[in-house]
Short mmCIF file of C-alpha atoms and ligand atoms in Angstrom, two decimals:
data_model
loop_
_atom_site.label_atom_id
_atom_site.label_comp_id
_atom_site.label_asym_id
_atom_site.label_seq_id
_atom_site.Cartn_x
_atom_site.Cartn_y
_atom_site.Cartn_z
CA UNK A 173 -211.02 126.15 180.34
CA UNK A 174 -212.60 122.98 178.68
CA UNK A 175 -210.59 122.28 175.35
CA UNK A 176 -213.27 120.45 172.56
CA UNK A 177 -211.27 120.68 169.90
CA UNK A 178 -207.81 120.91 168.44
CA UNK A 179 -206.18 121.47 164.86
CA UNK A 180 -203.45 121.60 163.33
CA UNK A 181 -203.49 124.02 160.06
CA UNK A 182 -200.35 123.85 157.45
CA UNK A 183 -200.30 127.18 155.15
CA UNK A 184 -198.03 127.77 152.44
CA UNK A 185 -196.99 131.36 151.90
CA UNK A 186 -195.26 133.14 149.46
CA UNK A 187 -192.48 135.48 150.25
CA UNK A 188 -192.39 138.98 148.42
CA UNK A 189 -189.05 138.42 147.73
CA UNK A 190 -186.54 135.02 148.73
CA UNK A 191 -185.04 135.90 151.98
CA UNK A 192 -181.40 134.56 152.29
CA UNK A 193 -179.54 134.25 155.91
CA UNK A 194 -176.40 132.53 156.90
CA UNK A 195 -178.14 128.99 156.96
CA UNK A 196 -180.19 129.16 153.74
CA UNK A 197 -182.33 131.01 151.23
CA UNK A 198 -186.18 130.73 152.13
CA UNK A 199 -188.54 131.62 148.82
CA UNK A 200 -191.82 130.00 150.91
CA UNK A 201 -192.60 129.91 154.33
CA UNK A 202 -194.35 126.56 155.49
CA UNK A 203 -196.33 128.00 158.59
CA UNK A 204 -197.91 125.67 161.43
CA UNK A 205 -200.95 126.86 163.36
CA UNK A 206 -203.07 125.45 166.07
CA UNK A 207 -206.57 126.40 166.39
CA UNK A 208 -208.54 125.31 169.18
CA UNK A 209 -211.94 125.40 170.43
CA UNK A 210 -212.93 125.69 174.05
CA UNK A 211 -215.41 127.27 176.73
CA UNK A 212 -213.12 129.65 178.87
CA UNK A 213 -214.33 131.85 181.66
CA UNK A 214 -216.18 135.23 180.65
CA UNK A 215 -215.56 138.87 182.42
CA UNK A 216 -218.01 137.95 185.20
CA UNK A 217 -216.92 134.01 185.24
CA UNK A 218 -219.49 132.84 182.91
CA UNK A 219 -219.22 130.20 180.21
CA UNK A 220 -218.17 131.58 176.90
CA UNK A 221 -217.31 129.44 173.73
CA UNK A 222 -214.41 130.62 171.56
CA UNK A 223 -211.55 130.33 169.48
CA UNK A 224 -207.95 130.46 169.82
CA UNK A 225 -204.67 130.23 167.03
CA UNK A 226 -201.27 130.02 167.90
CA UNK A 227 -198.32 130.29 165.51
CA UNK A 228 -195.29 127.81 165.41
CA UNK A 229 -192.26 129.59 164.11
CA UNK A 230 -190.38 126.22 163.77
CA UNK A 231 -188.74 126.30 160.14
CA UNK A 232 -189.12 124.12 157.42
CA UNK A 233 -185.91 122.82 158.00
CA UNK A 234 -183.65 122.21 160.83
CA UNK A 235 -180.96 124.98 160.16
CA UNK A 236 -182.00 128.04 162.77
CA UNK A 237 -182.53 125.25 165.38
CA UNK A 238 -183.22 121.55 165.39
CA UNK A 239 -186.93 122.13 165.46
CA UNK A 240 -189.09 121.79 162.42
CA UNK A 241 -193.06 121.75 161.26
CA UNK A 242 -192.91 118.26 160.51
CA UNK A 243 -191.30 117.09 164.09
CA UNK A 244 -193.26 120.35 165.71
CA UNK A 245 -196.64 118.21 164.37
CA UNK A 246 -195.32 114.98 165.26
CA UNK A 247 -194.81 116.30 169.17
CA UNK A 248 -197.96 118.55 169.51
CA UNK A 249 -200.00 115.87 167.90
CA UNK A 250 -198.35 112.90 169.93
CA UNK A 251 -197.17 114.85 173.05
CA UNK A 252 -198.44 118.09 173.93
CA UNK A 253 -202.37 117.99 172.88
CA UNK A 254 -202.81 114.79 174.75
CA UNK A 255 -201.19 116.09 177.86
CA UNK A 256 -202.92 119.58 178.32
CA UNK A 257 -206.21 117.47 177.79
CA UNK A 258 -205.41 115.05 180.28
CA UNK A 259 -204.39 117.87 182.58
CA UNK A 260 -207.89 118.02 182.86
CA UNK A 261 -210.42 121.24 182.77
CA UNK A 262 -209.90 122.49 185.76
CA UNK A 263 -205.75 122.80 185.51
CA UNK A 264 -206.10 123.81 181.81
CA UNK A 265 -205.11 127.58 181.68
CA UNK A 266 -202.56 129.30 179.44
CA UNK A 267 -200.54 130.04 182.60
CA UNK A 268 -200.48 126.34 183.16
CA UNK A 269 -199.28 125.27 179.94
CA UNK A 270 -195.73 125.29 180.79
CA UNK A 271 -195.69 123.48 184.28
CA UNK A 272 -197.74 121.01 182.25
CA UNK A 273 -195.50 120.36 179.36
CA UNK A 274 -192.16 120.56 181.69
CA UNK A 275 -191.47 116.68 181.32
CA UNK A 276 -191.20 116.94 177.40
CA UNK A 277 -187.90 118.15 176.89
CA UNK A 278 -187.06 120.87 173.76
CA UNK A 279 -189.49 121.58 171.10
CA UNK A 280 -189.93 125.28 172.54
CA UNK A 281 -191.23 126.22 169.24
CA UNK A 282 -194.13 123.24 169.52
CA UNK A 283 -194.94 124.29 173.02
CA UNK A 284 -195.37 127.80 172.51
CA UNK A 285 -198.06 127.81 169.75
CA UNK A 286 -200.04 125.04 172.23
CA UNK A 287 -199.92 128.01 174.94
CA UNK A 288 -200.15 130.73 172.08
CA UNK A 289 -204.03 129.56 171.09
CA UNK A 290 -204.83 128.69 174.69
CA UNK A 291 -203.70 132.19 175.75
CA UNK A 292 -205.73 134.05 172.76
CA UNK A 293 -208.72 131.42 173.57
CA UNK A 294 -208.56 132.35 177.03
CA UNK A 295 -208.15 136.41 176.95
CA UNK A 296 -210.88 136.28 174.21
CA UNK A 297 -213.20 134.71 176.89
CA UNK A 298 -212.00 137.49 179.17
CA UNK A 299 -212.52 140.28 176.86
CA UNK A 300 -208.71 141.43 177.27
CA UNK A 301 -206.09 141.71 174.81
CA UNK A 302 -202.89 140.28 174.37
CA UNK A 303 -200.59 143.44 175.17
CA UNK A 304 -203.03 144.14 178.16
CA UNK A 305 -202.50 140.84 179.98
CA UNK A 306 -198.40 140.65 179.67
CA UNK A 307 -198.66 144.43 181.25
CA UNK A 308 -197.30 145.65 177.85
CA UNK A 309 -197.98 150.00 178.06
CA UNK A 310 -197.86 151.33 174.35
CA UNK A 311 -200.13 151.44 172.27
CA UNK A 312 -197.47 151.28 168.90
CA UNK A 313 -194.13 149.77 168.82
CA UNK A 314 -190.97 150.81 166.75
CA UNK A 315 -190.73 148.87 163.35
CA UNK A 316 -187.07 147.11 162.68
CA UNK A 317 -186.29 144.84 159.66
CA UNK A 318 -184.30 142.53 158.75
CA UNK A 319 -182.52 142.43 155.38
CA UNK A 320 -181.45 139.06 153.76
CA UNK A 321 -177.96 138.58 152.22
CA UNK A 322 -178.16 139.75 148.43
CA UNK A 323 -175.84 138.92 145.12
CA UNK A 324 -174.44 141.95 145.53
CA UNK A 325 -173.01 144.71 147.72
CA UNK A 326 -175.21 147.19 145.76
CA UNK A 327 -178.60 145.17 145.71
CA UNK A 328 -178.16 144.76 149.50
CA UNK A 329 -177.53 148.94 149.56
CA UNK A 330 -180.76 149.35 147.29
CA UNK A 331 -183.10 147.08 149.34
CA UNK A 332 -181.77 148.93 152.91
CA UNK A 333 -182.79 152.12 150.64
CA UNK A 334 -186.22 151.13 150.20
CA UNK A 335 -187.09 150.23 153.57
CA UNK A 336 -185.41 153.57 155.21
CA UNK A 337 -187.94 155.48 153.07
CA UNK A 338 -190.98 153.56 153.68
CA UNK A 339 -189.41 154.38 157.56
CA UNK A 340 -188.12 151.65 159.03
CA UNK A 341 -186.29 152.94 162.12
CA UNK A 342 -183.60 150.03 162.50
CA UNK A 343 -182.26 148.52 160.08
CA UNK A 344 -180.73 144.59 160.39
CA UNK A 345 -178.27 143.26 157.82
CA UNK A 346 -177.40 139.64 158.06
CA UNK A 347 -173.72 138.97 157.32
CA UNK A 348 -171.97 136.11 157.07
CA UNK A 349 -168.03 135.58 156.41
CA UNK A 350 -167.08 137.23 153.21
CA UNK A 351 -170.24 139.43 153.15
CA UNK A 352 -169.40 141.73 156.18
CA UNK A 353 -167.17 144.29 156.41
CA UNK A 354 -167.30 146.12 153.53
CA UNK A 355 -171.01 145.40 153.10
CA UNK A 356 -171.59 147.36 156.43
CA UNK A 357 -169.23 149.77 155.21
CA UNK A 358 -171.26 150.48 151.91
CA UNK A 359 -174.55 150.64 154.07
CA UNK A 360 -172.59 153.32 156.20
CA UNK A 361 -171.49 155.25 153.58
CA UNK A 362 -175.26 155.76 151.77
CA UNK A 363 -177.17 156.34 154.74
CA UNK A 364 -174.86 157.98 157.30
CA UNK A 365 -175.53 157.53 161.13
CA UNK A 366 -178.99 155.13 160.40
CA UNK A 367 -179.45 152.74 163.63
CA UNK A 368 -177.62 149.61 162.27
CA UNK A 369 -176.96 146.34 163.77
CA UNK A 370 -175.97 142.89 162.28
CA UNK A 371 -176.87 139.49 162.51
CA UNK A 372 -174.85 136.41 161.60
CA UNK A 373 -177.16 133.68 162.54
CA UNK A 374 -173.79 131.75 164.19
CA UNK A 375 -171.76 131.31 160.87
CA UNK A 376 -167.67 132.52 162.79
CA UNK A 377 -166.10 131.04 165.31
CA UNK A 378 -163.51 132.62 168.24
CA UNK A 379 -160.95 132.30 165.17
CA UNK A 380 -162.70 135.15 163.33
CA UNK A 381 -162.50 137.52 166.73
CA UNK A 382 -159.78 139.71 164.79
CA UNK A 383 -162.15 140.23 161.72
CA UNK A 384 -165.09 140.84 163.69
CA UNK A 385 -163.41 143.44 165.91
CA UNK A 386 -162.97 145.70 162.46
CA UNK A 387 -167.08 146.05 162.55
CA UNK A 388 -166.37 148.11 165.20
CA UNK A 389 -165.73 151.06 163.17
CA UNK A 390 -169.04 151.22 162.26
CA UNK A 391 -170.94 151.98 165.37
CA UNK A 392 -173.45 149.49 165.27
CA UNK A 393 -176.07 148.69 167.96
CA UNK A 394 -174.94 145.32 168.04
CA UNK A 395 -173.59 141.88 166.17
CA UNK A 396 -176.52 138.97 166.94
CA UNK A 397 -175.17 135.25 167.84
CA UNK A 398 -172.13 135.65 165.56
CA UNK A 399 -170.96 132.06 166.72
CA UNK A 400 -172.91 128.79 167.02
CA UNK A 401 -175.45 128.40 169.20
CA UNK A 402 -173.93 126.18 172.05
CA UNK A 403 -170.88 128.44 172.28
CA UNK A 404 -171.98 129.99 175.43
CA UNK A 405 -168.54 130.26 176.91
CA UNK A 406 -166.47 131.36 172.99
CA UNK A 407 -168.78 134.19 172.76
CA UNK A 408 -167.55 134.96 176.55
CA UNK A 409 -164.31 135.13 175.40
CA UNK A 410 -164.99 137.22 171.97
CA UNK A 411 -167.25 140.22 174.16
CA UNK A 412 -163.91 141.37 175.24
CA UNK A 413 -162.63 141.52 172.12
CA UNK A 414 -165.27 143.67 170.39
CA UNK A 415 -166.60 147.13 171.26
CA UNK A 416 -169.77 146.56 169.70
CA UNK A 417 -172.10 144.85 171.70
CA UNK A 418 -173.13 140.99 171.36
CA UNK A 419 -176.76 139.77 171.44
CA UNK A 420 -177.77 136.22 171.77
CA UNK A 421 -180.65 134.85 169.74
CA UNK A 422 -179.95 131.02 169.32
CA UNK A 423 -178.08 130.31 172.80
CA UNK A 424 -180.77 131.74 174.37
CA UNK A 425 -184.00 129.80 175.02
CA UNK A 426 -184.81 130.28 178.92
CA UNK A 427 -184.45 132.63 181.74
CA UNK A 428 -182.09 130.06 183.21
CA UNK A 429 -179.74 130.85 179.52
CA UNK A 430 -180.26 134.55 179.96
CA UNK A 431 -178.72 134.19 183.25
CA UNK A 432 -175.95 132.50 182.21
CA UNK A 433 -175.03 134.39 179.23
CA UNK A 434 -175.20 137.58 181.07
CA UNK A 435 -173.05 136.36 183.70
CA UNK A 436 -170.26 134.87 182.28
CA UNK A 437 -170.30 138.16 179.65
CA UNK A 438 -171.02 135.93 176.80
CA UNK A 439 -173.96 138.67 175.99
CA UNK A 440 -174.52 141.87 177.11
CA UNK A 441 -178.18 142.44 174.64
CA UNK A 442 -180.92 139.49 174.55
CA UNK A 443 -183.00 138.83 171.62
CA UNK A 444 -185.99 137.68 172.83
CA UNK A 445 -188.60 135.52 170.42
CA UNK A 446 -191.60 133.61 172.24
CA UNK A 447 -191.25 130.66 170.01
CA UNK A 448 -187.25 130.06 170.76
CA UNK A 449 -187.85 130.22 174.72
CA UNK A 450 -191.14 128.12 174.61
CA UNK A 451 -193.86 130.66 174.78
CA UNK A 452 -194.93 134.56 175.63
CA UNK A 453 -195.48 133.83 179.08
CA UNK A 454 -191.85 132.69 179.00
CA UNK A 455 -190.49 135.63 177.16
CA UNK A 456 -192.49 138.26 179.36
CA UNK A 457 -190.43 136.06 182.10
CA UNK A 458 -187.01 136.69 180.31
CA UNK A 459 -188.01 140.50 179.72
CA UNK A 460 -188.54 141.03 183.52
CA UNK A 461 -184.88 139.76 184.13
CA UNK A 462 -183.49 141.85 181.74
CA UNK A 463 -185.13 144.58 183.32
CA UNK A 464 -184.11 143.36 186.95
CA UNK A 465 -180.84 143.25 185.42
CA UNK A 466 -181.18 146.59 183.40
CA UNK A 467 -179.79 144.86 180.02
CA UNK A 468 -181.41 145.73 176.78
CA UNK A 469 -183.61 143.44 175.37
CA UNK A 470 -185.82 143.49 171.89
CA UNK A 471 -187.95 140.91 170.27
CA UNK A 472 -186.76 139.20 167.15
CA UNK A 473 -188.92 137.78 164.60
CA UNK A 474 -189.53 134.59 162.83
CA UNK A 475 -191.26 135.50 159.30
CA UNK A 476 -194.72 135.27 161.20
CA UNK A 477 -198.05 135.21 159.36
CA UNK A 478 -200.55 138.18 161.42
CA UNK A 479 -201.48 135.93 163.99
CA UNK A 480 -197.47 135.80 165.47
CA UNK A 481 -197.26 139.14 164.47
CA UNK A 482 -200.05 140.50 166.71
CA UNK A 483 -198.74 139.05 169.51
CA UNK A 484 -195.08 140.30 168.97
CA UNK A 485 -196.19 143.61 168.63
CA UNK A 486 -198.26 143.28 172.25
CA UNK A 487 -195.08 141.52 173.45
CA UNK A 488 -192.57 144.20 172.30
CA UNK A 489 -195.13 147.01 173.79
CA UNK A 490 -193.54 146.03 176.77
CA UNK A 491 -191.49 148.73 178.69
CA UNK A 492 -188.06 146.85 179.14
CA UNK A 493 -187.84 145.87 175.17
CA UNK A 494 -185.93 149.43 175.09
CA UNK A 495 -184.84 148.67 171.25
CA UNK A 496 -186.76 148.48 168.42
CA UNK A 497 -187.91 144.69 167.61
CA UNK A 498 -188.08 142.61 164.02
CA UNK A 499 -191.35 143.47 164.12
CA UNK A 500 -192.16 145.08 160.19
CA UNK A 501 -195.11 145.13 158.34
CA UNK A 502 -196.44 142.38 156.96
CA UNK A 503 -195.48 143.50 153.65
CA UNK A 504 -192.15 143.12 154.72
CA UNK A 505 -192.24 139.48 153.99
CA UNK A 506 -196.01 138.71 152.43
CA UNK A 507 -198.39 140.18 149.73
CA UNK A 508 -200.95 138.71 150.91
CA UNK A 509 -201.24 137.92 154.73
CA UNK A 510 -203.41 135.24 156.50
CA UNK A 511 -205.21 138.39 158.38
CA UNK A 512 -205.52 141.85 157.61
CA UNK A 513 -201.89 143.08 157.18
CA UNK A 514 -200.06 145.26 159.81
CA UNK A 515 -198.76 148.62 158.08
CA UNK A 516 -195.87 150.96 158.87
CA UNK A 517 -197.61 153.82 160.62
CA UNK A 518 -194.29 156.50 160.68
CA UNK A 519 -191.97 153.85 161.78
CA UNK A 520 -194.10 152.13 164.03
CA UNK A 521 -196.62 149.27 163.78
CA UNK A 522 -200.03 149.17 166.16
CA UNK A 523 -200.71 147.38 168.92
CA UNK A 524 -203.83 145.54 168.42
CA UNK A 525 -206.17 146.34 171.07
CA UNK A 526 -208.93 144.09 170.43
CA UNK A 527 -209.48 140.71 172.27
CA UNK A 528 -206.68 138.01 172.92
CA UNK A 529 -204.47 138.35 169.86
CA UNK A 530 -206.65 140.88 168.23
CA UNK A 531 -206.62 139.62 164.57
CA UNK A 532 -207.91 136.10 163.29
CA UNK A 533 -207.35 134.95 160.02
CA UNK A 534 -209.31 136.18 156.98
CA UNK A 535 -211.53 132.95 156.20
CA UNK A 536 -211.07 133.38 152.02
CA UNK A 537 -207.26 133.48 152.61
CA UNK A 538 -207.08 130.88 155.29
CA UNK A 539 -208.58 128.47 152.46
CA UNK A 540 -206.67 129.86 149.56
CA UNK A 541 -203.10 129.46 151.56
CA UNK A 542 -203.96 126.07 153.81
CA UNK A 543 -202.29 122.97 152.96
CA UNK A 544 -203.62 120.75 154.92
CA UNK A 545 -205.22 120.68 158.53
CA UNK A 546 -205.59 117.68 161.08
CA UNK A 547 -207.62 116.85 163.81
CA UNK A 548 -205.06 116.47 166.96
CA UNK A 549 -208.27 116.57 169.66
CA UNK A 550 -210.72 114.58 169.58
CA UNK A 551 -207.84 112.67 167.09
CA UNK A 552 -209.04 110.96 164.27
CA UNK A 553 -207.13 107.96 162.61
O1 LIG B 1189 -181.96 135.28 163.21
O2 LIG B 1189 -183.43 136.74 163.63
C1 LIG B 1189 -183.06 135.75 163.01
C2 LIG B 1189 -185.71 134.85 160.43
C3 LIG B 1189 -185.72 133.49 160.52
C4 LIG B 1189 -184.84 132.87 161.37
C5 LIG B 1189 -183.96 133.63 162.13
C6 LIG B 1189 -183.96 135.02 162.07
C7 LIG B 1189 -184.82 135.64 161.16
C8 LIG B 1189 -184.86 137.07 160.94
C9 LIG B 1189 -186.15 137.63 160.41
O3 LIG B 1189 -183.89 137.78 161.06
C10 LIG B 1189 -186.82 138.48 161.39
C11 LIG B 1189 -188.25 138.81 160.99
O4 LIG B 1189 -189.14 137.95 161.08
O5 LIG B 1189 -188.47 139.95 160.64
MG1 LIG B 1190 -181.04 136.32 164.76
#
């Protein structure tokens, strides 16, 4: 692939509603895109111009992990661009991208929108879509979400309320301490024997073991990263504890963490989101251990605009991601979407089957939500 050009877009989205976790209430998301021009390979090898967007999910602000849009830039810009172009055309394919960027340590979330509009650049040239190349087999995926702390108990019982009847099949409730127990409890009690699970976004530590373990009245699926995210070998020592299952989000952010986690019983469910582990040709690696390993795995979401969204919905069409994903509609989080919006089609969301990621953004939006964009490649001063 020859790269001619690369961009970095900043758009400014408002959230239907603000979304509140352990580590912060969001009211805006800041998104970071890449958009890239190159000549890839056609069907029958021939020269074909197109173009390619990935999707950073780095936040705002360093509170889910250390990364952030304005250090993501800084490192794409400075880093990342440079060194795929000086990789050279011939060496310059998505599946490259990650050998390539090895000597930069961290910034998973800056890596994998680099390989994120290489790869849709790439499978757009090849006439092949996103869920086709990572081997994914359905053509629909079941629709999670993910409900934000609220003031209240009974606001928090409302908003699960709305989302069960516009059929969400899984519902998510992020906790944190003093907003656990007896929220779950109230959920519980107004919608019986709904698939529940819980998410605390690393806000106990081992000394809240004895609280946690009265969740597991509840039956729930599972309790994501309830401590922080280096505590590989506390949450080891809590699993034992606790009947109800632990899933890693945070900790996790390679095949080589998977590994670990799993074996020392720190986890015994892995969240899997492309952005956290550095790309989707990294989490389609981390979803084939799983499945070596037969654990459960699911793919978590990061308030994506339609362009991350596409490809987590071809990423969770894969066979091993046996639960359902935070993958929701894009009203879930946005009025008004960068592309056309995915919809809740009974519980389940599409696949897109079209070329590379399927959807590109709606020009008219694109302008009405971008902030700012910058030339990376060719750079300009
Ligand atoms: O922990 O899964 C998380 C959003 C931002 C940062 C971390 C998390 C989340 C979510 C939202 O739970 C999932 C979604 O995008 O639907
Ligand atoms: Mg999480």
């Amino acid at each position: 692939m020859q790269l001619h050009r690369v961009e970095l877009v900043r758009l400014r989205l408002p959230l239907v509603a603000p979304f509140t976790t352990s580590f912060g209430t969001q009211e805006t998301r800041l998104a970071l895109l890449v958009r890239v021009e190159a000549t890839a390979a056609g069907p029958g090898g021939q020269p074909v111009d197109v173009v390619g967007w990935g999707e950073c999910v780095a936040g705002e602000h360093p509170l889910y992990s250390s990364e952030t849009v304005a250090g993501a830039s800084h490192v794409l810009a400075t880093y990342l661009v440079p060194m795929v172009v000086a990789a050279g055309d011939e060496a310059l394919s998505a599946d490259a991208v990650h050998a390539v960027l090895r000597p930069i340590v961290g910034h998973h979330m800056a890596k994998a929108a680099l390989e994120m509009a290489l790869l849709d650049a790439e499978l757009r040239a090849r006439d092949q879509s996103l869920a086709r190349a990572l081997g994914a087999t359905r053509d629909r995926v079941p629709s999670g979400v993910s409900v934000g702390l609220h003031d209240t108990i009974g606001d928090m019982v409302d908003t699960v309320g709305d989302y069960l009847d516009q059929g969400y099949v899984r519902i998510k409730l992020k906790i944190k301490p003093g907003h656990d127990v007896e929220l779950v409890r109230a959920v519980r009690e107004a919608y019986g024997d709904v698939p529940l699970q819980v998410d605390a976004n690393a806000a106990y530590t081992l000394a809240d073991a004895d609280h946690l373990a009265e969740l597991d009245e509840f039956d729930l699926l599972l309790v994501e990263q309830p401590l922080a995210n280096d505590d590989l070998w506390q949450h080891s020592l809590l699993a034992p504890r606790l009947a109800t299952p632990i899933c890693l989000d945070e900790s996790i952010e390679s095949v080589a963490d998977t590994d670990a986690a799993l074996d020392m019983g720190a986890a015994s469910i892995i969240n899997v989101k492309p952005g956290r582990v550095g790309g989707y040709l990294q989490a389609r690696a981390i979803h084939d251990r799983c499945r070596e390993r037969g654990v459960v795995a699911w793919v978590g979401g990061m308030l994506e605009t339609g362009l991350g969204r596409a490809a987590n919905a071809a990423l969770a069409a894969m066979d091993g991601f046996t639960l359902p994903g935070d993958v929701s509609a894009s009203s879930r989080f946005y009025r008004e979407d960068v592309t056309e919006p995915f919809v809740l089609e009974d519980g389940h969301i599409r696949v897109p089957a079209g070329p590379g990621l399927g959807v590109e953004p709606l020009p008219e939006r694109l302008e009405a939500l971008t902030v700012d964009r910058r030339d990376v490649h060719p750079a300009t001063a």
